[in-house]
Structure formats: structure tokens, C-alpha cells
Coordinates of C-alpha atoms and ligand atoms in Angstrom, one line a residue:
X1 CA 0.0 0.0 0.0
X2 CA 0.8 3.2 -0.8
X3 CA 0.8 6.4 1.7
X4 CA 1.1 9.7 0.9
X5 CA 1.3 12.4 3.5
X6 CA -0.3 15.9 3.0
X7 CA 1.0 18.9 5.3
X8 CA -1.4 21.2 4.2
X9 CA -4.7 20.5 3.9
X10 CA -5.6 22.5 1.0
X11 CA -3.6 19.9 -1.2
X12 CA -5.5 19.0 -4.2
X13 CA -6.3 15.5 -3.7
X14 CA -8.6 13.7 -5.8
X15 CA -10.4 10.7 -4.3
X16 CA -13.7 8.9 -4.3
X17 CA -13.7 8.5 -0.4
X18 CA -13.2 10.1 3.1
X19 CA -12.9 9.2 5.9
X20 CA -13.3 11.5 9.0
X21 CA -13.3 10.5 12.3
X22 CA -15.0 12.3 15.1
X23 CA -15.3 12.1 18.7
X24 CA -18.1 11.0 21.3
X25 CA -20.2 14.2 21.8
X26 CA -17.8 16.9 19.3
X27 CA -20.9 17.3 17.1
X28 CA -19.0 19.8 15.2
X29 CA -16.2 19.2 12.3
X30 CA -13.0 19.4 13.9
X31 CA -11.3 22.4 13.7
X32 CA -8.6 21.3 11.7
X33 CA -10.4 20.7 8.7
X34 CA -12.8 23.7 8.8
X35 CA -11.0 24.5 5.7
X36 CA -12.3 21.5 4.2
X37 CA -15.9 21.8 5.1
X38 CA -16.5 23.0 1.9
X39 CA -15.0 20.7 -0.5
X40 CA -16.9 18.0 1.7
X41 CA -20.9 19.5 1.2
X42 CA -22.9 20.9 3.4
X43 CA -24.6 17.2 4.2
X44 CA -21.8 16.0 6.2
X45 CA -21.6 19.1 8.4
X46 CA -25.5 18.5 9.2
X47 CA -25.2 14.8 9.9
X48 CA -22.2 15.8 11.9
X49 CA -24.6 18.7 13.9
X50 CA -27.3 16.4 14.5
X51 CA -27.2 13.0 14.3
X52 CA -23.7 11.5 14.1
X53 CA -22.6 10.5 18.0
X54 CA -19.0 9.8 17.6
X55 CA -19.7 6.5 19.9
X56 CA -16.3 4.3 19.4
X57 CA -16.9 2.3 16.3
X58 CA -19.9 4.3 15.1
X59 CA -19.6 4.2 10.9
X60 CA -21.6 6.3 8.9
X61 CA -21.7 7.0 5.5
X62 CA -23.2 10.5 4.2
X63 CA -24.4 11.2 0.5
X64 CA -22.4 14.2 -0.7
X65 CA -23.9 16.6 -3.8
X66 CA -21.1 16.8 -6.1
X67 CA -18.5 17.1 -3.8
X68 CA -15.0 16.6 -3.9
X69 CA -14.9 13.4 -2.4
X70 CA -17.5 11.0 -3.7
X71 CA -18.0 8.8 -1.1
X72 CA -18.0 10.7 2.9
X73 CA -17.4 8.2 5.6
X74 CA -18.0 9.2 9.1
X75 CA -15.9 7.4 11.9
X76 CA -17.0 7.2 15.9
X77 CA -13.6 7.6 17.6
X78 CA -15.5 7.2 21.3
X79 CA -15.0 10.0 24.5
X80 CA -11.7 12.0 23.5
X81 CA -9.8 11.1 27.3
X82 CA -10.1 7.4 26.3
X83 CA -8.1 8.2 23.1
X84 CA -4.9 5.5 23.6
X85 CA -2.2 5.0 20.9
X86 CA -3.8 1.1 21.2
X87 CA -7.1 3.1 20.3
X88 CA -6.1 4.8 17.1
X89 CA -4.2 1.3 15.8
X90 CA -7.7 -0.3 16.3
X91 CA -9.7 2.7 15.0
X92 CA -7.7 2.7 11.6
X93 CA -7.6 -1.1 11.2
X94 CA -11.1 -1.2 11.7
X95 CA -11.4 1.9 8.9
X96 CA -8.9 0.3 6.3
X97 CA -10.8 -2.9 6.4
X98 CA -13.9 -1.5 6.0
X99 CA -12.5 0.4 3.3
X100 CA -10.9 -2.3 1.3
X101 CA -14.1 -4.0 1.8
X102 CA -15.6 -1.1 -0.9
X103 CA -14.0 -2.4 -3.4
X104 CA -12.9 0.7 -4.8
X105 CA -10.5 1.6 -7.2
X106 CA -6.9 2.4 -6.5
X107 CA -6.7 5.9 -5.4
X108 CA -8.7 6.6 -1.9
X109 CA -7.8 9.5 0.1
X110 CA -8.0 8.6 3.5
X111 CA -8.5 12.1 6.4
X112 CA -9.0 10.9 9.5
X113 CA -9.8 14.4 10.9
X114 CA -9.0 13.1 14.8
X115 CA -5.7 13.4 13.8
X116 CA -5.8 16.8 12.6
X117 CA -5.0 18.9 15.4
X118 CA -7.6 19.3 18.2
X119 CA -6.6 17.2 21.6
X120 CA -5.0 14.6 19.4
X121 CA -1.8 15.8 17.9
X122 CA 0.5 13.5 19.5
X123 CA 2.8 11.5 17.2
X124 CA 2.5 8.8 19.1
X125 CA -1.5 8.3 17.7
X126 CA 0.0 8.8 14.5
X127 CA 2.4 6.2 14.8
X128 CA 0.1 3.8 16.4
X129 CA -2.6 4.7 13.4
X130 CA -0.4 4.0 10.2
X131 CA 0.8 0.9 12.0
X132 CA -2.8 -0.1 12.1
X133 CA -3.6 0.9 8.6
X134 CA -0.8 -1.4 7.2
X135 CA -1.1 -4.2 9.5
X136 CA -5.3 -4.2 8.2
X137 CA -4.1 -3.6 5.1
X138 CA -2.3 -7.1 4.8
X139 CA -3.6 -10.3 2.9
X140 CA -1.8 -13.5 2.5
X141 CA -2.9 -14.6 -1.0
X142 CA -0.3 -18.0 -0.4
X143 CA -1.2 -20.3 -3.7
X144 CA -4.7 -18.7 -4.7
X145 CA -4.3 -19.1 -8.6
X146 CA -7.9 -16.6 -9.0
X147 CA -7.6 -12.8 -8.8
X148 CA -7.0 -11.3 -5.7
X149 CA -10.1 -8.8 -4.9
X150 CA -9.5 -5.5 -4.9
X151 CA -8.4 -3.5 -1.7
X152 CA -6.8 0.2 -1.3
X153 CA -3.7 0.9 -2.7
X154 CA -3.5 4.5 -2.0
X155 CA -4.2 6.0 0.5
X156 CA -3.7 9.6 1.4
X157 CA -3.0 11.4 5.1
X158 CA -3.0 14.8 6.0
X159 CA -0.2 14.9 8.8
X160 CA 2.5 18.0 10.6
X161 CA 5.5 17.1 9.5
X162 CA 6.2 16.0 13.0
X163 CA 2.8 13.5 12.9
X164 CA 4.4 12.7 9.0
X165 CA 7.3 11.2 10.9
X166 CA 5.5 9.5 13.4
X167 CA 3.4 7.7 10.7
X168 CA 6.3 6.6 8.4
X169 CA 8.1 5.1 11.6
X170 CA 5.0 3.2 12.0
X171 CA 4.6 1.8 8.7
X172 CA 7.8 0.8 8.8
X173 CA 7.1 -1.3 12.0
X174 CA 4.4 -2.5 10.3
X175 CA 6.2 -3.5 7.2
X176 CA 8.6 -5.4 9.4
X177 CA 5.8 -7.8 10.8
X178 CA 4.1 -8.1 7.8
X179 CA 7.3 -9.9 6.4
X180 CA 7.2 -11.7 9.4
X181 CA 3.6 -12.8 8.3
X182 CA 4.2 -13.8 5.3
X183 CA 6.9 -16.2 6.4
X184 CA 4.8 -17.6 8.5
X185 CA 1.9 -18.0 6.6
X186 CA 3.8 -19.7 3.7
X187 CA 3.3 -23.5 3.8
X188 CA 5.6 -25.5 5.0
X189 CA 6.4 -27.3 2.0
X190 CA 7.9 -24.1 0.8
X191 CA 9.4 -22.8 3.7
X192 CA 11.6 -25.6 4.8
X193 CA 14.3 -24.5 7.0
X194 CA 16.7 -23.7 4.2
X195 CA 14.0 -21.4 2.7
X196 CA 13.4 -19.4 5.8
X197 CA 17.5 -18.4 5.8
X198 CA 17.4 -17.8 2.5
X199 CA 14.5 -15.2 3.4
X200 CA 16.4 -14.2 6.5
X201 CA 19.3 -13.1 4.0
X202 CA 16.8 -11.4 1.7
X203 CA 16.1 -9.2 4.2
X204 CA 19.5 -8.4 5.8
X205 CA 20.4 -7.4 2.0
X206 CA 17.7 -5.1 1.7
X207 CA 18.3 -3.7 5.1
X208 CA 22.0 -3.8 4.8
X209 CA 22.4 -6.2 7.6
X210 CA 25.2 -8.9 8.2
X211 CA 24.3 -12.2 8.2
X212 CA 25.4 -15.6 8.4
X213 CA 23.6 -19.0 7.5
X214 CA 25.2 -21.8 9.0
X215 CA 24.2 -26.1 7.0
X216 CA 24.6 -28.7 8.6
X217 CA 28.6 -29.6 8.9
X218 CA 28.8 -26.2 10.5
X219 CA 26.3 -26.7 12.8
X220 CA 28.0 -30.2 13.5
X221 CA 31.1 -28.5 14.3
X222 CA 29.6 -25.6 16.4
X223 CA 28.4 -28.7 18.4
X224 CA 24.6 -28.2 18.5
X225 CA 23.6 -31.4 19.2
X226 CA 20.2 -30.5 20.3
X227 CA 19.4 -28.8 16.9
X228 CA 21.1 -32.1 14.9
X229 CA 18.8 -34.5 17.3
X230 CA 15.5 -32.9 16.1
X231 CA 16.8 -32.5 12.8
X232 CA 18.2 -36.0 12.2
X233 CA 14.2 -37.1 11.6
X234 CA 14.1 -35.3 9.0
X235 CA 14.8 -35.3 5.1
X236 CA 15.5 -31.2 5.3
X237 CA 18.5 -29.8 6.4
X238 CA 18.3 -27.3 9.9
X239 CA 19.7 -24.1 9.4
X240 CA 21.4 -21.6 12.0
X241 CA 21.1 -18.4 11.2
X242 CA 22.8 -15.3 12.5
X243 CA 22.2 -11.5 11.6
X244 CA 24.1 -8.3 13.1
X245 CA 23.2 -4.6 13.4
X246 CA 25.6 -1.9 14.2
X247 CA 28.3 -1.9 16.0
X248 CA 29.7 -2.8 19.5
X249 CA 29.4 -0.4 22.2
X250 CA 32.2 -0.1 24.1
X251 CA 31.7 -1.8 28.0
X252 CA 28.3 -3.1 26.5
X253 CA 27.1 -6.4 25.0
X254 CA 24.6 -6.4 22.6
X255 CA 20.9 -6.7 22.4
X256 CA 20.0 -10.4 21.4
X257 CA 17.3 -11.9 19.8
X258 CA 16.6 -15.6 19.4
X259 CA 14.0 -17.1 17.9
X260 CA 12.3 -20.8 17.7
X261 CA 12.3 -21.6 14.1
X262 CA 10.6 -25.2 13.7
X263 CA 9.3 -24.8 10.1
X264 CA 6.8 -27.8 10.5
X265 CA 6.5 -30.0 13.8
X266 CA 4.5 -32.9 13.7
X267 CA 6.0 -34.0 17.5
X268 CA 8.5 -36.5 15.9
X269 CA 8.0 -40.2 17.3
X270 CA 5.6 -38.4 20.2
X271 CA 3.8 -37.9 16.9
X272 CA 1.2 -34.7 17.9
X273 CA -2.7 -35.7 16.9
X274 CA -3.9 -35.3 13.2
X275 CA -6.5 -32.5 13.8
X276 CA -4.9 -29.1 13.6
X277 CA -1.7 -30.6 12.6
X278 CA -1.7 -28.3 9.8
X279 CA -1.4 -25.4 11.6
X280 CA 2.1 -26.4 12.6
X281 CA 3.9 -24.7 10.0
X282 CA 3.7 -21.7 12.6
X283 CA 5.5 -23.2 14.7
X284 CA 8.5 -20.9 13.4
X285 CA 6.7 -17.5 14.2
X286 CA 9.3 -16.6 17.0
X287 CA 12.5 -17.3 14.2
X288 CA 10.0 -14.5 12.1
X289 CA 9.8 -12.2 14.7
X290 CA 13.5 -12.2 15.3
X291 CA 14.0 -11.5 11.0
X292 CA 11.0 -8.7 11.7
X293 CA 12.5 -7.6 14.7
X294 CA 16.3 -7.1 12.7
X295 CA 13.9 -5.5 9.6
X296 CA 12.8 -3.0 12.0
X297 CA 15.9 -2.4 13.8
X298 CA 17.2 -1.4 10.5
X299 CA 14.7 0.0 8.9
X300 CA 14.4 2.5 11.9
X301 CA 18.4 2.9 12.0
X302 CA 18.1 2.6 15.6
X303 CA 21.4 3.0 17.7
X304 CA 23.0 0.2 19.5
X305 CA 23.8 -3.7 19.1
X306 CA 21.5 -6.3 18.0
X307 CA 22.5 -9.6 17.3
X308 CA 19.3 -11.6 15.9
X309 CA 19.9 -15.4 15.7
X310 CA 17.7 -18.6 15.1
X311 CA 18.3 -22.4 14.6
X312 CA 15.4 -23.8 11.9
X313 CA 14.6 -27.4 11.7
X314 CA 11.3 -29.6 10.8
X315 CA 10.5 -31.8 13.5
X316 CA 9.5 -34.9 11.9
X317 CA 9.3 -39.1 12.6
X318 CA 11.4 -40.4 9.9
X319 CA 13.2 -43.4 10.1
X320 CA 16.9 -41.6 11.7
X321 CA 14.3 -39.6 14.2
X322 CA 15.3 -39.2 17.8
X323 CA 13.1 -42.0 19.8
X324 CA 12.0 -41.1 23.7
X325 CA 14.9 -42.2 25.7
X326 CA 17.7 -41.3 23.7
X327 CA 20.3 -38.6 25.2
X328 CA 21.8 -36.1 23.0
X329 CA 24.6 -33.7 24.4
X330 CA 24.1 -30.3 23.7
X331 CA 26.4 -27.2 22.9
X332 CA 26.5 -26.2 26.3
X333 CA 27.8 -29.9 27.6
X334 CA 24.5 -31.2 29.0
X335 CA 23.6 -34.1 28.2
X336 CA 19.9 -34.3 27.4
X337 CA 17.7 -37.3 27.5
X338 CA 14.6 -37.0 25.2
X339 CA 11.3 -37.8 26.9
X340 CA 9.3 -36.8 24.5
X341 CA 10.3 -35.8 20.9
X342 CA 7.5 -33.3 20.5
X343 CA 9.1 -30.6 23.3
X344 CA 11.2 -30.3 21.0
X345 CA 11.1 -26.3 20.9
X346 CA 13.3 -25.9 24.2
X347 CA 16.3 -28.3 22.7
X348 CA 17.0 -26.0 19.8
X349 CA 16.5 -23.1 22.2
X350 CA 18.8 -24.4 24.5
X351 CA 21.7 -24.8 21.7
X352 CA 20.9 -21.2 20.2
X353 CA 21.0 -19.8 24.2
X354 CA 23.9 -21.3 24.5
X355 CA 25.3 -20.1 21.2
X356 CA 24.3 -16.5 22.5
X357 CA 26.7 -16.8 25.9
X358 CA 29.2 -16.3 23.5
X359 CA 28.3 -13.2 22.3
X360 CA 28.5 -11.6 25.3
X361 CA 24.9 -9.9 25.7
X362 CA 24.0 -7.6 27.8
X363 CA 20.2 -8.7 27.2
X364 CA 18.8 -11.6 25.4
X365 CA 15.3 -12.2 24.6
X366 CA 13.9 -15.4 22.9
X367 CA 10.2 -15.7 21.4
X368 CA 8.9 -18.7 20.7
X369 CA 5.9 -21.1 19.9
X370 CA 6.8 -23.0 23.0
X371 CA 3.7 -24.9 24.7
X372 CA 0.1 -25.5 23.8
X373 CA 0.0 -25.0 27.7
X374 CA 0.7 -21.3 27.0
X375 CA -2.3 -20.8 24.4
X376 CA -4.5 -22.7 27.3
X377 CA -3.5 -20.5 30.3
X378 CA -3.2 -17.2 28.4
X379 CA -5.0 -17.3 25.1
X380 CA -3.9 -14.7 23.0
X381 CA -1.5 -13.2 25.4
X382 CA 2.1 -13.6 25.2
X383 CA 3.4 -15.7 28.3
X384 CA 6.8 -13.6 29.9
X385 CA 9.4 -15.4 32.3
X386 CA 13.3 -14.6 32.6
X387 CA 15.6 -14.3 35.2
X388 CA 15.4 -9.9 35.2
X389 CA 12.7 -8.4 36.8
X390 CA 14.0 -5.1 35.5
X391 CA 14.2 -6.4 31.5
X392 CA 11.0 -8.3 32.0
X393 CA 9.5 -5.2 33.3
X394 CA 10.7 -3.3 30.2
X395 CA 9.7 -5.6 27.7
X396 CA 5.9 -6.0 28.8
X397 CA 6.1 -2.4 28.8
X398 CA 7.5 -2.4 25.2
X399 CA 5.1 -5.1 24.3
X400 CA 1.7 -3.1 25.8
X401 CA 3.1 0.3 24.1
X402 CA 3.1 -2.4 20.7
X403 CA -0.3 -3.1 21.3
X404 CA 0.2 -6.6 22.5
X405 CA -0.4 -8.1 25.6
X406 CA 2.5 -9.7 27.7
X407 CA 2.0 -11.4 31.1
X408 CA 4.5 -13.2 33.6
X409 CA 4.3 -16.0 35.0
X410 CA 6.2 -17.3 38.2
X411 CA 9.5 -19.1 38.2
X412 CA 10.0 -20.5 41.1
X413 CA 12.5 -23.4 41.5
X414 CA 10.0 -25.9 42.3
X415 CA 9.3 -26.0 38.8
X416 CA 12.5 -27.2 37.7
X417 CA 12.6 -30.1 39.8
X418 CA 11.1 -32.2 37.4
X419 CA 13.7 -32.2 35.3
X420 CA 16.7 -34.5 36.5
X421 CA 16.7 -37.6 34.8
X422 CA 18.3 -40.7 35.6
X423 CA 20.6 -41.4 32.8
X424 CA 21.8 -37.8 31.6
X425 CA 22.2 -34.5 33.1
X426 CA 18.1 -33.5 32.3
X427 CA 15.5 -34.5 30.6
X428 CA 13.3 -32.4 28.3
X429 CA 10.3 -32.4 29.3
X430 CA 9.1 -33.0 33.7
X431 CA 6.7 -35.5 34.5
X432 CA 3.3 -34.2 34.2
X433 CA 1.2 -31.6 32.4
X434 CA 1.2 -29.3 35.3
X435 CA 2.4 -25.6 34.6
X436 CA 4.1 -26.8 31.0
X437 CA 4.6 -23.6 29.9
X438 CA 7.0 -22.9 33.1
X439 CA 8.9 -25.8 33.2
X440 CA 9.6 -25.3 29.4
X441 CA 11.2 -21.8 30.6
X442 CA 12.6 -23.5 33.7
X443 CA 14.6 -25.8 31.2
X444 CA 15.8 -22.6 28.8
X445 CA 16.3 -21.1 32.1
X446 CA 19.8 -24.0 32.7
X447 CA 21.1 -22.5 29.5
X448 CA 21.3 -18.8 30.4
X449 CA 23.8 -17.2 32.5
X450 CA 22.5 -13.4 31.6
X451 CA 20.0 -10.8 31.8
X452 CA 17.4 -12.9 29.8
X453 CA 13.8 -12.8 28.9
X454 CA 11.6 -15.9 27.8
X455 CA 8.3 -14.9 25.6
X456 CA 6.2 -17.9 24.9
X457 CA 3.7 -16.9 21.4
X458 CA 2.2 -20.1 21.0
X459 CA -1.3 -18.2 21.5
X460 CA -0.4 -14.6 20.1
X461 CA 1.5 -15.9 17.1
X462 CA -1.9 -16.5 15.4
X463 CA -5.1 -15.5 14.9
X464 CA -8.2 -17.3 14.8
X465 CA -10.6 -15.3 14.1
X466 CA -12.1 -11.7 13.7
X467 CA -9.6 -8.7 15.0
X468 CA -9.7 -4.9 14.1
X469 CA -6.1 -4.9 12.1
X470 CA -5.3 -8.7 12.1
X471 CA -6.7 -11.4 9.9
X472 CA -7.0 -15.0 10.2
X473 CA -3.5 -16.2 10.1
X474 CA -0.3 -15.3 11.6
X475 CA -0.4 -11.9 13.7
X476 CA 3.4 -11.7 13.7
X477 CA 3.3 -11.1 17.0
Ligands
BES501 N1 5.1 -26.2 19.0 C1 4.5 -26.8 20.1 C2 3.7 -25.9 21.0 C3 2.5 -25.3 20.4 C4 1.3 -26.0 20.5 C5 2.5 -24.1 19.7 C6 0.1 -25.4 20.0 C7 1.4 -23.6 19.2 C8 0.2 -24.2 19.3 C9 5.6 -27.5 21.0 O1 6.7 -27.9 20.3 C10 5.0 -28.6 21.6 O2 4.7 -29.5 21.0 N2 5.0 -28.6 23.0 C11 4.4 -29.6 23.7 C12 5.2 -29.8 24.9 C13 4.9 -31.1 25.7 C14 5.3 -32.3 24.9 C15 5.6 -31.1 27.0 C16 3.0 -29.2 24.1 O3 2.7 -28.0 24.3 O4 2.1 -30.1 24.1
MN502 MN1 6.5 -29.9 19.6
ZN503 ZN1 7.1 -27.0 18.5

């Protein structure tokens, strides 16, 4: 999609829709676009008068006589003190769906007057409503071989210069998890470990990152057992990948992400049951939030370290598969005995953790689709654990100002005692089903000797159903 920004709001744009949002109770055109009134008819400033409420939500389209926009779309933004950046990201998905749903021709100028002026100048609701726009504005067409319907491709925004900034950094946070999308959304047949590198180092070239990709006889020699025991079941190859931004900082380590990047996992011998299997190809969403994360730490030329790292590998029950029982040793020098094939999430993990000791962090945070127990405790909420109340802290923080939820959960060491084993150091997985989702961390936990946080997405990493700038599919949370 296309954005255009407009600093003055006499600019001569041509479009067959507006959209204007007002507030609960305003009952007047804001101020900002008084100059506009005009150019919009005189019906819109009498529905506005009189019948339009401006309750949150509230959509309203008004006939104009010849106007300059053909089509006038009214937009409830709700009582202006509950305006919240979280609000305007919802307010404009909900708008650019229901404008896409028009089925309108390319050029749509788009003026939502909330944002003009008034109580609402604050770049962070401009930031917050472009992000909205383009994450509402995504489709994931995959193998359709019919045309794709037609949706908005231009779309127009009168903005400061200040609020123009504001809305370019959020597109560009936008276009970041939108390429995490479509990773994740691609079947798995297609993106097979080596594919999701090779889209990893599309990336860093067009963001001007370094990046390595690691096969299989250098992950041998890096000694990542772990990654090589879930890989062995399988026909693909695993991958390791590693991307850099900037530089070091002198008396600093960097930032580090790692992500889970299982590109299919039907559970391995501890095969998972056939219904929903399929969805399992998003079972690599936290190795695409670490490639959006990098995108965006680029694309936003932010200052500072960032290391972004992920090991990829189907999880699968061929004939060389790990069986429960086996041991595998690891890059850190545990030895490992394998339970159960299908926690298989936390063995990678544990190699890539252990792969990011080197690198000296001074912060390293994983996301991954770790434990159905996760999606059953939280829903849609990312689970948080680490070992840093003062980075987990930050991160929720940074995940709520993102517009997605984060919540902790407790790790105490009585969840860990589950997993001693009798043969090898630990095993992967403790006895029951109680509190999976913390004994998972409590295992990634034995491989982390620094400031680290833990962010579970098996529930936020996709969407099921209806969601004001999500649609079904991954969220790229
Ligand atoms: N990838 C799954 C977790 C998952 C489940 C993510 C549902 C998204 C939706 C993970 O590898 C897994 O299978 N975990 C097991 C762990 C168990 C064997 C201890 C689980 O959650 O059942
Ligand atoms: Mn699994
Ligand atoms: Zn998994």
C-alpha cells in the first residue's frame, strides 16, 4: 500500500472516499479541517450537527452533492480522554478494512480528521494509526491461482510534518511484521528451513544487515547437538542463522534476539494428533519475529547492538528420528535425554542460548511457539518469564506500548525439579502436564547465564478469528 502524506490541507487531492473520524459528543467538524468543510458538502456538516454521535466504532456514510470526495465516511472515535495510541491502531484497522471492503478503485484519500490537530496531535497516535492501517491492510494470498479482490492501494493522510514522521516510523514497523507474516503464513512445504534463511538473508540485503547461515557440517562442528537430534528425523537440512546490526558499544554487550524456528513439527515419534496438525507450519513464528525484529531495527536505523539469531529445523518421525529415551549432548555440555520428541522447541533453544553466551549480551530475549499450555493458560497473550525483573518489566512495557499483551508468570525453582533424569544430566520435558509452559522456561532457564527474557507466542502468534487490524493467520506477534 501506498501512503502519501499531506502537510497542508488545501492539497489537491482527488479521491472517491473520506474518511473523517470524530469524537463522542464533538458534534461539530474538527477544527482542523474547517478548511475542508466546503469541499466535503454541506450534508456531512449536518449529519455531523445532528445525528452523528461519535460512539467508538460508530460508521456512517453521508451522500455528498457533487463534492469533492464522492463517497463521505463518518468514523465514531469514542469520548476523546479514552483516546490511547492502542485506540487509534484499532480505530484505523477497523477503517482500512472496512475500506478495502468497498471495493474501490486504486486511489482513496484517507483524512481521518481526529488526527488533525484538536486534543489529538501526539505523534504517538499517528504512529500507532499508520501501524494499524498497514497491519489491516495485509492479505496473505499463499497459492490462490484466482484474482485477488480489490483492496486500497493508496491511500492519502493529512499529517505536521512532525505527525508525517510519526506515521512513516510506523509503517515501517508495520512492514517489518508483515514480512514476518508472510513467512509464517507460507506452507511448509515451501518454507523448509533452508528457505526461511534464504528469506532471513533477503532481508538483511535489503536492510543492509550482516548475516550468516550456518548447513549442517557447521552446525556439527559448532556442536549443536540439540538442533542435529531434532533435525536428524528429517529429510531437510536445519539451518542456523545469525544477523548483526551496528556496531559494538564499548563496555556493552549487545541486544539479542533468538527465535524458535521449527518450520513444521508434527511432534517427531511423540507424533502430535492429526487434527490441527496443519497449523504447525507456525511453529517458526518466533524465528520470524526475530527476521522482523532485525527488519525494523534497521529499517528504523536505531542506535545500538542487536545480534538476531535462530536455529530452523522440521520436526518430523522419519526413520533416523530421535526416539524417547535417547540422550543427546548439547552445545553447552548437558547431556539431554529425550522424553518426548514433541518438546522439541526448548532443545533448539537451549543450543541457540547457549550459542548467544558467546556473544557476550547484555540482554537476550527469545520468542517462541513453545507450549500449547501457554495458548491454554493465556489465550492470545504472550506468556513472559526470565531471570530480570528489570528487563521483564521493560519488555511487557514495550510489548503493551506495541499493542500486544504480555504477562508473567512465576519461576520458582519448584518448577524445575522435574527435570533431573536418571541417565543424563536432564530431561526435556518434567513429569506431568502441570504448569508446561513454566517448566519449558525453567529448562531454557539452565542454559542462560544473563539478563534474559523468555516470551512464549504459541497463542499470540496466530489469529483465529475476527480482529480490528489482524486477519486470520499469523499476527506476527
Ligand atoms: N510447537 C509446540 C507448542 C504449540 C502448541 C504451539 C500449539 C502452538 C500451538 C511445541 O513444540 C510442543 O509440541 N509442545 C508440547 C510440549 C509437551 C510435549 C511437554 C505441548 O505443548 O504439548
Ligand atoms: Mn512440539
Ligand atoms: Zn514445536
Amino acid at each position: 500500500m501506498d501512503v502519501r502524506y499531506f502537510n497542508r490541507l488545501d492539497a489537491k487531492a482527488q479521491a472517491p472516499v473520506a474518511v473523517i473520524g470524530i469524537f463522542e459528543g464533538e458534534k461539530q467538524l474538527p477544527a482542523a479541517i474547517e478548511s475542508l468543510a466546503d469541499s466535503l458538502g454541506d450534508s456531512v456538516r449536518r449529519v455531523v450537527e445532528s445525528e452523528f454521535k461519535g460512539e467508538d466504532g460508530e460508521w456512517r456514510e453521508v451522500t455528498t452533492e457533487g463534492a469533492r470526495f464522492a463517497r463521505v465516511f463518518l468514523l465514531g472515535l469514542g469520548k476523546t480522554e479514552k483516546l490511547t495510541a492502542d485506540r487509534a491502531r484499532r480505530a484505523a484497522g477497523n477503517v482500512q478494512k472496512k475500506v478495502d471492503g468497498l471495493k474501490l478503485p486504486a486511489y482513496v484519500s484517507y483524512v481521518p480528521a481526529s488526527l488533525l490537530g484538536g486534543s489529538v496531535t501526539d505523534t504517538e497516535v499517528y504512529r500507532a494509526a499508520l501501524e494499524g492501517m498497514c497491519l489491516a491492510s495485509y492479505s496473505y494470498r499463499g497459492m490462490k491461482t484466482d484474482k485477488a479482490p480489490a483492496q486500497v492501494e493508496k491511500v492519502h493522510v493529512y499529517a505536521s510534518k512532525a505527525n508525517e514522521a510519526a506515521g512513516k516510523i510506523g509503517q515501517a514497523v508495520a512492514d517489518g511484521v508483515n514480512y514476518s507474516r508472510n513467512l509464517i503464513n507460507s506452507p511448509a512445504n515451501f518454507m523448509t528451513p533452508t528457505q526461511l534463511a534464504e528469506a532471513a538473508k533477503k532481508m538483511a540485503k535489503e536492510q543492509g544487515l550482516k548475516i550468516q547461515v550456518w548447513d549442517k557440517s557447521r552446525i556439527e562442528k559448532e556442536r549443536m547437538h540439540l538442533l542435529l537430534g531434532v533435525a536428524q528425523g528429517s529429510v531437510e537440512e536445519p539451518r542456523f542463522v545469525v544477523m548483526e546490526y551496528g556496531k559494538p558499544v564499548k563496555g556493552k554487550g549487545p541486544l539479542v534476539f533468538v527465535g524458535k524456528g521449527v518450520t513444521f513439527d508434527s511432534g517427531g515419534i511423540s507424533i502430535k494428533p492429526s487434527g490441527g496438525m496443519e497449523k504447525m507450519k507456525y511453529d517458526m513464528a518466533g524465528s520470524a519475529a526475530v527476521v522482523g525484529a532485525m527488519h525494523n531495527v534497521a529499517a528504523l536505523k536505531l542506535s545500538g547492538h542487536f545480534i538476531g539469531i535462530f536455529a530452523a529445523t522440521e520436526n518430523m518421525p522419519g526413520g533416523r528420528a530421535t526416539k524417547p529415551g535417547d540422550v543427546h549432548g548439547s552445545r553447552a555440555g548437558k547431556t539431554i535425554e529425550i522424553i518426548n520428541t514433541d518438546a522439541e522447541g526448548r532443545l533448539i533453544l537451549a543450543d541457540a542460548l547457549a550459542y548467544a553466551k558467546d556473544l557476550k549480551p547484555s540482554a537476550v530475549i527469545d520468542v517462541a511457539t513453545l507450549t500449547g499450555a501457554c495458548l491454554i493458560a493465556l489465550g492470545d497473550t504472550i506468556g513472559l518469564m526470565g531471570n530480570n525483573e528489570d528487563l521483564m518489566a521493560r519488555v511487557k512495557a514495550a510489548a503493551e506500548a506495541g499493542g500486544e499483551r504480555a504477562w508473567e508468570l512465576p519461576m520458582w525453582d519448584e518448577y524445575g525439579e522435574g527435570l533431573s533424569s536418571d541417565v543424563a544430566d536432564l530431561k526435556n520435558v518434567s513429569g506431568g502436564r502441570k504448569a508446561g509452559t513454566i517448566t519449558a522456561a525453567k529448562f531454557l532457564e539452565k542454559f542462560t547465564d544473563y539478563p534474559w527474557v523468555h516470551l512464549d507466542i504459541a497463542g499470540a502468534a496466530w489469529i483465529e478469528g475476527n480482529h480490528p487490524y489482524y486477519v486470520k493467520g499469523a499476527a506476527g506477534a
